[in-house]
Short mmCIF file of C-alpha atoms in Angstrom, two decimals:
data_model
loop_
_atom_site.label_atom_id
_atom_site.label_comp_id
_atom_site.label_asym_id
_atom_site.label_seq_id
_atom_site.Cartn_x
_atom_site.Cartn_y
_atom_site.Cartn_z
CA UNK A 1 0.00 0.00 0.00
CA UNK A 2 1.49 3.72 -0.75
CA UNK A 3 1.99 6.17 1.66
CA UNK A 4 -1.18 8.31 0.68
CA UNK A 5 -3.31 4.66 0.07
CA UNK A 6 -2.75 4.34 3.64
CA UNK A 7 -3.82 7.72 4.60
CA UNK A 8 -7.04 7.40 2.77
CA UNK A 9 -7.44 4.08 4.86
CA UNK A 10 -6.97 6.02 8.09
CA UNK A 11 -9.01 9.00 6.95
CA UNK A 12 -11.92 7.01 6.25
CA UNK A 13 -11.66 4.51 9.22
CA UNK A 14 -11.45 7.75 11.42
CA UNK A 15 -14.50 9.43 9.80
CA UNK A 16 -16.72 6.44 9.39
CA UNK A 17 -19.22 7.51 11.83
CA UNK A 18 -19.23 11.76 10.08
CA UNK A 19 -20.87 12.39 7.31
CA UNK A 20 -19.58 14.68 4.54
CA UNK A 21 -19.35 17.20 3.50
CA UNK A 22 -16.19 17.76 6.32
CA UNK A 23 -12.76 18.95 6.82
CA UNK A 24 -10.21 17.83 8.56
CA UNK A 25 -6.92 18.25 10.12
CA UNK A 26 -4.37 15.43 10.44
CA UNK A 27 -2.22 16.85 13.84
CA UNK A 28 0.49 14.24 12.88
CA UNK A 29 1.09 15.91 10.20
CA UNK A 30 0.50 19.55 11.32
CA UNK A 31 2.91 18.81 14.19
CA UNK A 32 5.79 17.60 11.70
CA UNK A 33 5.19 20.70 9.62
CA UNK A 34 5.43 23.10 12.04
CA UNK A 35 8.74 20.96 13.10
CA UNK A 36 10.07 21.70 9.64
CA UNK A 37 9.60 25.51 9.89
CA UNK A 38 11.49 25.46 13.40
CA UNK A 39 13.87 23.86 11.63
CA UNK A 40 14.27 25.88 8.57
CA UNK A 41 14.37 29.30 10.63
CA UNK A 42 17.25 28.60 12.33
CA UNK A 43 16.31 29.92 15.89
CA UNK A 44 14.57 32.68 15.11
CA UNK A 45 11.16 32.90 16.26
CA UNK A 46 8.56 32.40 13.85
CA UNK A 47 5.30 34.53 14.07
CA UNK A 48 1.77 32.46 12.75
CA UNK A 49 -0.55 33.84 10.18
CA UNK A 50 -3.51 33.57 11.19
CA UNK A 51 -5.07 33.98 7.63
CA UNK A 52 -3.63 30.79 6.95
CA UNK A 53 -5.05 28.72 9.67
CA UNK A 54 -8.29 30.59 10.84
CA UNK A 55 -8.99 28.00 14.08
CA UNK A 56 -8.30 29.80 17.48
CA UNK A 57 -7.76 25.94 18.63
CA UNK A 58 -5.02 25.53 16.18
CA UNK A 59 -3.38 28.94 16.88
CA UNK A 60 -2.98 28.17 20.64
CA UNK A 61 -1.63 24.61 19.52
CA UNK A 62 0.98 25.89 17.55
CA UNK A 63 1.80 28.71 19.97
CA UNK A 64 2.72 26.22 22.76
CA UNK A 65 5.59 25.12 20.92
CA UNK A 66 8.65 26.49 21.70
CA UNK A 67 10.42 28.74 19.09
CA UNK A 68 6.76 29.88 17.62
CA UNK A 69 6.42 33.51 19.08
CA UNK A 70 3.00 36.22 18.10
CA UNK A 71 0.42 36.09 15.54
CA UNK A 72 0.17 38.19 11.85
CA UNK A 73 -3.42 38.78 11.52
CA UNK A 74 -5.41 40.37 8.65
CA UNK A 75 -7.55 42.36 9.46
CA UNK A 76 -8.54 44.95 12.27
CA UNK A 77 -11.53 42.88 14.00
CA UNK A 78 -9.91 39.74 13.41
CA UNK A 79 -6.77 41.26 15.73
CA UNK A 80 -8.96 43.08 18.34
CA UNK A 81 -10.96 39.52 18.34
CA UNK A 82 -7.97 37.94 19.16
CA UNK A 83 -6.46 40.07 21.85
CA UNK A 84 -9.69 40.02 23.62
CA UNK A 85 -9.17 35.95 23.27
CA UNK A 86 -6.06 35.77 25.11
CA UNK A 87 -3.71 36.79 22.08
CA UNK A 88 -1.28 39.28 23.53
CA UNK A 89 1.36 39.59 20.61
CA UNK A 90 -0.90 40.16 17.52
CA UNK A 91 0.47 42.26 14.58
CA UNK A 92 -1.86 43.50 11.52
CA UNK A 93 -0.34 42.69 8.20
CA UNK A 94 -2.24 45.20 6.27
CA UNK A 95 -3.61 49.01 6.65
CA UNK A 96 -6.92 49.61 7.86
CA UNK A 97 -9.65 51.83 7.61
CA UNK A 98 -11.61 50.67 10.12
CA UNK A 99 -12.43 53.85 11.88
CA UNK A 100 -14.84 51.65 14.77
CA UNK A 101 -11.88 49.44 14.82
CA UNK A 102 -9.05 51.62 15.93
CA UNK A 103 -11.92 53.88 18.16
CA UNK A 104 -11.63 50.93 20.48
CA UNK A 105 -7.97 49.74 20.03
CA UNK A 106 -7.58 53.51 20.84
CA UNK A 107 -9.99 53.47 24.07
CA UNK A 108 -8.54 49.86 25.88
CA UNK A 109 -4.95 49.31 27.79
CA UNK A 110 -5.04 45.89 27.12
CA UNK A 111 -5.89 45.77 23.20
CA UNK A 112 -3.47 49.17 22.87
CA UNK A 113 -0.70 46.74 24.28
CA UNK A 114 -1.29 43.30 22.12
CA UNK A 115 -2.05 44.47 18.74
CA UNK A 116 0.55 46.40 16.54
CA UNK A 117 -0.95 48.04 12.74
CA UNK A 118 0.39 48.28 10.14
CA UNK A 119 1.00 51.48 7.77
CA UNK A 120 2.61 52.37 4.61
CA UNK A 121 1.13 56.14 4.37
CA UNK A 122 1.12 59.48 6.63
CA UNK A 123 -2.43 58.84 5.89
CA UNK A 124 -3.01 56.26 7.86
CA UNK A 125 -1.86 57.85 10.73
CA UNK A 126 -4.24 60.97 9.75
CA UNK A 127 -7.29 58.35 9.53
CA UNK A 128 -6.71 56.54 13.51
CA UNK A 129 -6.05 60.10 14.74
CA UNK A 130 -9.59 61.06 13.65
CA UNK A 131 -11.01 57.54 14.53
CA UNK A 132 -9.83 57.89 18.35
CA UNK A 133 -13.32 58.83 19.51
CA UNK A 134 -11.19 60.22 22.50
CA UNK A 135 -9.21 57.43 23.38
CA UNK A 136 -5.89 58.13 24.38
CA UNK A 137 -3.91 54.99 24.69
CA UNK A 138 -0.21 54.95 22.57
CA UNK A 139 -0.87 53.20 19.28
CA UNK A 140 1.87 50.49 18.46
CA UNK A 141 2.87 50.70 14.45
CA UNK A 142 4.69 48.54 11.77
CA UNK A 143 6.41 50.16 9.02
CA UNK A 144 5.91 48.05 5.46
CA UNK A 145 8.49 47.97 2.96
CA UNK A 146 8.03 47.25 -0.66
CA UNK A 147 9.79 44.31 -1.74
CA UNK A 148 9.62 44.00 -4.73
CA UNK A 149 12.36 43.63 -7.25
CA UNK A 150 12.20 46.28 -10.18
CA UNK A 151 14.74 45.81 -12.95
CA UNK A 152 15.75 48.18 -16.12
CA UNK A 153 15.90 51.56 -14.23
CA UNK A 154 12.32 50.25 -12.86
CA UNK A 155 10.70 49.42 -15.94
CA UNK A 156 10.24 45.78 -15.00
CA UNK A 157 8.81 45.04 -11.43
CA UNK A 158 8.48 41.73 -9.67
CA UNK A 159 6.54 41.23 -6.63
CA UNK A 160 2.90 42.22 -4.81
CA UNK A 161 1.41 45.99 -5.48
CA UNK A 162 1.72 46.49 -1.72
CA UNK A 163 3.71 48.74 0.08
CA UNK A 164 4.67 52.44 -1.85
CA UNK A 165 7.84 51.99 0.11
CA UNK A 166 10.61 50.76 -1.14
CA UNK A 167 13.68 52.64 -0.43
CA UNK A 168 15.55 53.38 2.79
CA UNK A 169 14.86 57.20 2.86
CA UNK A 170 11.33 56.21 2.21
CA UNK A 171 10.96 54.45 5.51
CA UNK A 172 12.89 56.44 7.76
CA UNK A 173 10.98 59.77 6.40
CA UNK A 174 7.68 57.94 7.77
CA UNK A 175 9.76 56.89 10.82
CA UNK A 176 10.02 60.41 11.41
CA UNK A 177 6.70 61.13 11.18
CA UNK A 178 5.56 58.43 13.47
CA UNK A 179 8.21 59.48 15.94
CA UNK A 180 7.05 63.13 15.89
CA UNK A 181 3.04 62.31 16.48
CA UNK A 182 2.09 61.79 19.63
CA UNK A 183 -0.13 58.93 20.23
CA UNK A 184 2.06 56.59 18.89
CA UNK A 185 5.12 54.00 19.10
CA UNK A 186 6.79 52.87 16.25
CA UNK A 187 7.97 48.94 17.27
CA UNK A 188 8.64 47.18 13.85
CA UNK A 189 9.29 46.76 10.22
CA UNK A 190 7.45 44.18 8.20
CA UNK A 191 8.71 43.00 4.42
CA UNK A 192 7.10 40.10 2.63
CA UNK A 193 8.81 38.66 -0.13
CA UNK A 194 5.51 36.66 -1.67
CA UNK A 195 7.64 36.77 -5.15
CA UNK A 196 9.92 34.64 -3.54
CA UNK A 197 7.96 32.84 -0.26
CA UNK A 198 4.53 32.13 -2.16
CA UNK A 199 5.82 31.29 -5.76
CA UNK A 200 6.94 27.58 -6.63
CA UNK A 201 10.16 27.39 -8.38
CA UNK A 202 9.82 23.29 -9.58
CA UNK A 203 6.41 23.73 -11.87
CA UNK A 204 5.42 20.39 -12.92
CA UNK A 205 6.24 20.24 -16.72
CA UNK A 206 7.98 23.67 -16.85
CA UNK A 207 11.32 22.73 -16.73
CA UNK A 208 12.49 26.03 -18.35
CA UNK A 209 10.04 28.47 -16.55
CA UNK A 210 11.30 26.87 -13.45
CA UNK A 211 14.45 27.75 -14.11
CA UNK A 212 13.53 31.08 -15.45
CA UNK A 213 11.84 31.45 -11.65
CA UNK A 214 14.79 30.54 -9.90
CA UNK A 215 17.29 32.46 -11.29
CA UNK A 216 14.56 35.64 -10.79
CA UNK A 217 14.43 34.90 -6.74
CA UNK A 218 18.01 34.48 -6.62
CA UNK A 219 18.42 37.51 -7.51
CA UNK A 220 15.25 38.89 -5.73
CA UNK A 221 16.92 37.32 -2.35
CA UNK A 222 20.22 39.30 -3.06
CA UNK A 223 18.84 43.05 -3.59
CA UNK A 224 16.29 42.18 -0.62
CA UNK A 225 18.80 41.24 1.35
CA UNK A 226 21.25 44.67 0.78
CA UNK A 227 17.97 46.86 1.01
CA UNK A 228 16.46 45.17 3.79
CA UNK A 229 19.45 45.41 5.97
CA UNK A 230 19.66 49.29 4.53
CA UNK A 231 16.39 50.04 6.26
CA UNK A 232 16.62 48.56 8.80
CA UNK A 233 19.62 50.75 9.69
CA UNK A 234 17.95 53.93 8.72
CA UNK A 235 14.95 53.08 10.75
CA UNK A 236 17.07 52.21 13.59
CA UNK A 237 18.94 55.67 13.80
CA UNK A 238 15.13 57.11 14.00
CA UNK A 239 13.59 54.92 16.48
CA UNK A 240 16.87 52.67 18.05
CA UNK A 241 14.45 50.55 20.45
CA UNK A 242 12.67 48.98 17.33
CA UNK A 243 11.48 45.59 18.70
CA UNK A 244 11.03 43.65 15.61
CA UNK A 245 11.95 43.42 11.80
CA UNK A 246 9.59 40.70 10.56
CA UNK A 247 9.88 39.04 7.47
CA UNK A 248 9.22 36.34 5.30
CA UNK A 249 6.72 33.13 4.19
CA UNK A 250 6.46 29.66 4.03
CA UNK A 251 8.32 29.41 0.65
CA UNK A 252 11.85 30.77 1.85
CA UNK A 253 12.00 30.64 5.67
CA UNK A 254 15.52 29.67 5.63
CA UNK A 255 16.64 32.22 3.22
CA UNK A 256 15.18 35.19 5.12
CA UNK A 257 16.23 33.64 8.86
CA UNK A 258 19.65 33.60 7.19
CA UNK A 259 19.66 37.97 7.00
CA UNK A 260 21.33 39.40 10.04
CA UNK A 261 18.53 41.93 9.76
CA UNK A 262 15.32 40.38 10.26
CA UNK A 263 14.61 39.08 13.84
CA UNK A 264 11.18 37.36 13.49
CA UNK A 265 9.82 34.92 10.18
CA UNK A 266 6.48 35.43 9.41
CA UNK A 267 4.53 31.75 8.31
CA UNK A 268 0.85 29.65 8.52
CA UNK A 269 0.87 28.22 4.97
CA UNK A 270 3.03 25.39 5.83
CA UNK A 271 1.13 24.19 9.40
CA UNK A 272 -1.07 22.76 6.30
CA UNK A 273 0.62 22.60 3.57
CA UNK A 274 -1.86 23.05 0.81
CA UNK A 275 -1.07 21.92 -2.99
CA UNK A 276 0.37 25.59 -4.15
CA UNK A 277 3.09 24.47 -1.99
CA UNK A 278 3.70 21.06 -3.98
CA UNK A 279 5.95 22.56 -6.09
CA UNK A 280 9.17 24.18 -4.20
CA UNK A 281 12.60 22.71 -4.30
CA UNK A 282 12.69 24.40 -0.82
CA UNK A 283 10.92 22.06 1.23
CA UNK A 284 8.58 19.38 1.32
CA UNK A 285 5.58 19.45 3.58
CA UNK A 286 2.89 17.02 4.39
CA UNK A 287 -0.67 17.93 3.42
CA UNK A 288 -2.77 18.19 7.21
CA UNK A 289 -5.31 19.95 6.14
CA UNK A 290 -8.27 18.31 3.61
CA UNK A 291 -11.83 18.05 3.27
CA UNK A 292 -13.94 15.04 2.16
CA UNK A 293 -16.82 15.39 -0.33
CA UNK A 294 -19.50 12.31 -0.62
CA UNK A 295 -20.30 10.34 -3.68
CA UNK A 296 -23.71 10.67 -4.57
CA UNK A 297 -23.79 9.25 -8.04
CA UNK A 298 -22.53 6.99 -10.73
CA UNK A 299 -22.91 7.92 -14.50
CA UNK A 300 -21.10 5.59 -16.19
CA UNK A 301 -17.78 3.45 -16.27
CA UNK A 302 -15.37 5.67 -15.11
CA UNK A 303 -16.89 8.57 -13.71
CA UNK A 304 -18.58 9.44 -10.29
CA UNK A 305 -20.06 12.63 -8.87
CA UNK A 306 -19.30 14.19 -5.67
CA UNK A 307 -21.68 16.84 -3.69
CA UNK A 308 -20.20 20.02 -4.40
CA UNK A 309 -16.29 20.68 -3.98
CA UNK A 310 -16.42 24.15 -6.09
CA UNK A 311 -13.93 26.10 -3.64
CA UNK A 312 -11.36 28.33 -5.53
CA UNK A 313 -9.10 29.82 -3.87
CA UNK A 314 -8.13 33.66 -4.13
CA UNK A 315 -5.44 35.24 -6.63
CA UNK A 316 -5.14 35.20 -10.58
CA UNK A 317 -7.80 32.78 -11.66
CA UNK A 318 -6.67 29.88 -13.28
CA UNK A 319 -6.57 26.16 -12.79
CA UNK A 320 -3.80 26.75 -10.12
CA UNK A 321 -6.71 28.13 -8.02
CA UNK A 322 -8.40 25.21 -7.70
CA UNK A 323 -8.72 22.19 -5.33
CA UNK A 324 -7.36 18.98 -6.16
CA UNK A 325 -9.07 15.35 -5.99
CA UNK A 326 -6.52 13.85 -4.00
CA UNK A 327 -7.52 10.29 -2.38
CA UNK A 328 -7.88 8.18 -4.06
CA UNK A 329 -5.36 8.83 -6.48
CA UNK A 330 -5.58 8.67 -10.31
CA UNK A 331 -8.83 11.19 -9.84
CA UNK A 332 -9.36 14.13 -12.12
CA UNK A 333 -11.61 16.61 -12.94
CA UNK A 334 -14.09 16.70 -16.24
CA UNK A 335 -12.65 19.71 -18.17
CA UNK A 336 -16.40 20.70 -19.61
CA UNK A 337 -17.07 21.13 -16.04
CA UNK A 338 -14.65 21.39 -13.60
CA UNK A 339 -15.34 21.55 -9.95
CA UNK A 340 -18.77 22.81 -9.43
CA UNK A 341 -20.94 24.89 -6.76
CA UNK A 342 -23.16 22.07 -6.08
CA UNK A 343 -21.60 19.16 -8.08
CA UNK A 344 -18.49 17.68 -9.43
CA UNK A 345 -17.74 14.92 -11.67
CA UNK A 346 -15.04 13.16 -11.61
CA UNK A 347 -12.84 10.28 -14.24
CA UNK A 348 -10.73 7.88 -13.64
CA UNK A 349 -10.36 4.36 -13.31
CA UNK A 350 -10.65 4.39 -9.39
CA UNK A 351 -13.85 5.92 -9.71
CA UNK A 352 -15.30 2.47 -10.42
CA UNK A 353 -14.35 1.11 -6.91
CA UNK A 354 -16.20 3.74 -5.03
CA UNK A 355 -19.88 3.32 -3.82
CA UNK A 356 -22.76 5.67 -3.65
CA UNK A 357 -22.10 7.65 0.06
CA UNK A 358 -18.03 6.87 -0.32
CA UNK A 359 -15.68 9.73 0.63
CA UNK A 360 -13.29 11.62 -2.44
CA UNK A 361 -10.06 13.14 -0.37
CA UNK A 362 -9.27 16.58 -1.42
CA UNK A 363 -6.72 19.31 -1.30
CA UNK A 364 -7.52 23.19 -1.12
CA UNK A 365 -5.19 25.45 -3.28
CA UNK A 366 -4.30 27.33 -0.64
CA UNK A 367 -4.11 26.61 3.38
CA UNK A 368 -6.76 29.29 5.40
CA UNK A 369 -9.47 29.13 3.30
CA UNK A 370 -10.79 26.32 3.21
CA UNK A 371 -11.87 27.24 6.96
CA UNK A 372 -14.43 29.70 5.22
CA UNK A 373 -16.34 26.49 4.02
CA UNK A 374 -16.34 24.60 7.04
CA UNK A 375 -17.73 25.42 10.64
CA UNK A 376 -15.77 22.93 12.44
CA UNK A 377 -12.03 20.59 11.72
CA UNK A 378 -11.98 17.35 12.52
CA UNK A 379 -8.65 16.53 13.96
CA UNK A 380 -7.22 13.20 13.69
CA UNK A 381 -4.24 11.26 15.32
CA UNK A 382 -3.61 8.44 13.77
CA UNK A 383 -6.69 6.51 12.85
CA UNK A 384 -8.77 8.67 15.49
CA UNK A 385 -11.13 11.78 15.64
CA UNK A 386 -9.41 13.25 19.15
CA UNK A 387 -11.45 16.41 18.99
CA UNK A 388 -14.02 18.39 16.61
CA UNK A 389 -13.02 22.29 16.60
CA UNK A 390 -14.38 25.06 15.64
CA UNK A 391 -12.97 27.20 12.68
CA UNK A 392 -13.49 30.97 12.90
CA UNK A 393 -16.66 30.69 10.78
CA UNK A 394 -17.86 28.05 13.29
CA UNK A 395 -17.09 30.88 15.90
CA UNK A 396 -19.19 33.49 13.68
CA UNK A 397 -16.48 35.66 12.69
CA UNK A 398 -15.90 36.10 8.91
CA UNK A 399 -13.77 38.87 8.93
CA UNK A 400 -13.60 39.25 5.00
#
């Protein structure tokens, strides 16, 4: 029997007695994930994103492990949620305009204290200075820095439309500017490489774009490296008790824990590994995190249909956004239909050994979102159900 023959055996034997539609969360594997980013970030502390496991239960679980340190959030309610929870290290990964939001970050000691935002813009600081409703409390702030790599006097750019800052002078001018408002602390600097961390560099059948990708992220990793260190100094001459320079992703922990400058490595994608990550020569994970749709009819030789399964995940639409029939294996999708909103046919020769009520094993593209689907995770050890969790739509919060 292969290796993923006998995790379909397991999955099913633990799941008998549930019903799908379900998700679940294999901790054997979650656990020997979150080994391997220990591992690959050297001793530095790595910080959780919580947009990439969305399950409070599975956030505290992680954070009990020695060497995992704070949470990256995304968005405003989702942090203030989370400090009220218990969370005292939680830092925003993206602006907000939440004017209600920062009104009470603004008003409460405790919140004030656990949750850092981020900004990119004076702006931003204009917008919580008119959203303080009167509170007074000092409001922590992350500085982010473009990363992106721009080539032929900046004609050619590589990377995420985030950040409008991208040089040193850039950040230290808003470092001034945070340091002369009062009302506020400025405590870190956050750069995410996703050009590098969230882009596969072994794409099956693409032997020269892989290489082409490659060669672009070693070079991406050099000029980060110079600039990021560059910033970090200018920053520091501003505001010298920084407490933080956090950067990073799944894809290329142990290329950003290997700058001197960066203290903290930001990561969630690889607790579950989901199959965007299938195709790095970085590291190999093992998939934790799947869901389970039921057969509910058989067309014809070769075929079966499964209750729903249409979950795309977010980005550039294309067939890289989709999940993946993944136990049992030889499964594909019908390419008139595809995987649909209420259902999905499937071909292949194993289709003929499943029943009417059988479970098809699948993979989401992409790690947090399949939580948006599901109330609860089933988590498994072994061939067991140890404990049915709630996700943070099970909690009722959907935060986007």
């Amino acid at each position: 029997m292969t290796a993923p023959a006998a995790d379909r055996a397991r999955y099913d034997r633990a799941t008998a007695h549930l019903d799908a539609p379900l998700a679940i969360v294999d901790l054997d594997a979650f656990d020997a994930n979150a080994d391997d980013l220990l591992r690959r970030a050297g001793g530095k502390p790595v910080r959780v994103a919580s947009k990439s496991v969305r399950c409070r239960t599975l956030l505290e679980r992680v954070l009990a492990r020695d060497g995992f340190q704070g949470i990256m959030s995304f968005t405003l309610a989702e942090s203030l949620w989370l400090a009220r929870s218990g969370f005292d290290d939680v830092l925003l990964a993206y602006p907000s305009a939440d004017r209600s939001g920062f009104a009470e970050l603004a008003a409460d000691p405790k919140l004030a204290g656990a949750v850092t935002v981020m900004i990119d813009d004076v702006a931003h600081l204009d917008l919580i200075d008119a959203a303080r409703d009167g509170g007074r409390e000092v409001v922590r702030v992350c500085l982010e820095l473009d990363t992106s790599l721009k080539l032929l006097g900046g004609r050619l750019r590589v990377g995420a439309l985030r950040s409008p800052l991208h040089s040193p002078a850039q950040l230290a001018e808003l470092a001034r500017a945070v340091a002369r408002r009062p009302g506020f602390r400025l405590v870190g600097i956050m750069a995410y490489e996703g050009h590098v961390a969230g882009v596969g560099d072994a794409v099956a059948g693409r032997p020269f774009r892989s290489r082409a990708i490659r060669l672009m992220q070693a070079a991406a990793r050099r000029e980060l490296a110079e600039r990021r260190a560059a910033v970090v100094r200018a920053v520091r001459a501003v505001a010298p008790d920084l407490e933080f320079v956090n950067g990073g992703g799944t894809g290329s922990v142990q290329h950003t824990a290997a700058e001197d400058a960066v203290t903290e490595i930001a990561a969630g994608s690889g607790l579950y590994v989901p199959r965007l990550f299938d195709n790095y020569t970085s590291f190999t994970g093992r998939p934790a995190a799947l869901f389970a749709q039921p057969v509910v009819r058989r067309p014809g030789v070769g075929v079966v249909t499964v209750l729903g399964g249409g979950y795309p995940a977010s980005g550039a639409a294309g067939p890289d956004r989709l999940p993946v029939p993944y136990l049992p294996e030889g499964l594909r999708y019908d390419p008139q239909e595809g995987p649909g909103e209420v259902q999905t046919p499937l071909l292949g020769s194993p289709a003929d050994d499943l029943l009417i009520g059988d479970k098809v094993w699948f993979r989401h593209a992409k790690a947090g979102e399949l939580c948006e689907r599901f109330e609860v995770l089933h988590l498994i050890e072994g061939e067991t159900v140890t404990a049915t969790v709630p996700t943070y739509r099970g909690e009722g919060q959907t935060f986007l």
